[in-house]
Amino acid sequence: MAALTWLLIPLFAAVGAAIWGSWAQRNRTTGDIATLNGYARFRDAMEKVHSGSGPA
């Protein structure tokens, strides 16, 4: 029975590694697009604020 326990430990580790690997490779581009659009709007707003002012 002890040998079976020692054989199950690597099996559980391999299953855990497979689950973690699939989670790490998930598609996360949907949040990036919204963030980049927000940053573009922020950059445009900052350019509008500074474009009308003269030299300091």
mmCIF file of C-alpha atoms in Angstrom:
data_model
loop_
_atom_site.group_PDB
_atom_site.id
_atom_site.type_symbol
_atom_site.label_atom_id
_atom_site.label_comp_id
_atom_site.label_asym_id
_atom_site.label_seq_id
_atom_site.Cartn_x
_atom_site.Cartn_y
_atom_site.Cartn_z
ATOM 1 C CA MET A 1 0.000 0.000 0.000
ATOM 2 C CA ALA A 2 2.871 2.379 0.712
ATOM 3 C CA ALA A 3 4.239 1.802 -2.796
ATOM 4 C CA LEU A 4 0.873 2.739 -4.255
ATOM 5 C CA THR A 5 0.920 5.968 -2.259
ATOM 6 C CA TRP A 6 4.373 6.851 -3.618
ATOM 7 C CA LEU A 7 3.153 6.199 -7.159
ATOM 8 C CA LEU A 8 0.058 8.377 -6.720
ATOM 9 C CA ILE A 9 2.043 11.448 -5.607
ATOM 10 C CA PRO A 10 3.641 12.019 -9.061
ATOM 11 C CA LEU A 11 0.294 11.288 -10.702
ATOM 12 C CA PHE A 12 -1.413 14.016 -8.678
ATOM 13 C CA ALA A 13 1.498 16.357 -9.375
ATOM 14 C CA ALA A 14 1.162 15.739 -13.134
ATOM 15 C CA VAL A 15 -2.592 16.357 -13.041
ATOM 16 C CA GLY A 16 -2.033 19.556 -11.049
ATOM 17 C CA ALA A 17 0.636 20.703 -13.507
ATOM 18 C CA ALA A 18 -1.708 20.045 -16.437
ATOM 19 C CA ILE A 19 -4.479 22.058 -14.797
ATOM 20 C CA TRP A 20 -2.125 24.919 -13.988
ATOM 21 C CA GLY A 21 -0.684 24.863 -17.532
ATOM 22 C CA SER A 22 -4.092 25.088 -19.136
ATOM 23 C CA TRP A 23 -5.037 27.937 -16.801
ATOM 24 C CA ALA A 24 -1.796 29.811 -17.546
ATOM 25 C CA GLN A 25 -2.356 29.536 -21.320
ATOM 26 C CA ARG A 26 -5.905 30.888 -21.282
ATOM 27 C CA ASN A 27 -6.887 33.711 -23.621
ATOM 28 C CA ARG A 28 -6.743 37.049 -21.791
ATOM 29 C CA THR A 29 -6.943 39.488 -24.712
ATOM 30 C CA THR A 30 -10.471 40.773 -24.021
ATOM 31 C CA GLY A 31 -9.404 42.819 -20.988
ATOM 32 C CA ASP A 32 -6.329 44.162 -22.772
ATOM 33 C CA ILE A 33 -8.358 45.662 -25.599
ATOM 34 C CA ALA A 34 -10.593 47.603 -23.206
ATOM 35 C CA THR A 35 -7.553 48.802 -21.265
ATOM 36 C CA LEU A 36 -5.778 49.971 -24.414
ATOM 37 C CA ASN A 37 -8.882 51.816 -25.608
ATOM 38 C CA GLY A 38 -9.123 53.574 -22.251
ATOM 39 C CA TYR A 39 -5.454 54.543 -22.429
ATOM 40 C CA ALA A 40 -5.956 55.931 -25.959
ATOM 41 C CA ARG A 41 -8.886 58.072 -24.746
ATOM 42 C CA PHE A 42 -6.767 59.306 -21.819
ATOM 43 C CA ARG A 43 -3.893 60.195 -24.145
ATOM 44 C CA ASP A 44 -6.240 62.070 -26.486
ATOM 45 C CA ALA A 45 -7.730 64.004 -23.578
ATOM 46 C CA MET A 46 -4.284 64.979 -22.303
ATOM 47 C CA GLU A 47 -3.244 66.181 -25.769
ATOM 48 C CA LYS A 48 -6.359 68.362 -26.001
ATOM 49 C CA VAL A 49 -5.650 69.953 -22.621
ATOM 50 C CA HIS A 50 -2.045 70.798 -23.511
ATOM 51 C CA SER A 51 -2.503 71.693 -27.166
ATOM 52 C CA GLY A 52 -4.181 75.079 -26.488
ATOM 53 C CA SER A 53 -1.689 76.356 -23.923
ATOM 54 C CA GLY A 54 1.319 78.465 -24.852
ATOM 55 C CA PRO A 55 4.919 77.898 -23.815
ATOM 56 C CA ALA A 56 5.491 77.951 -20.070
#
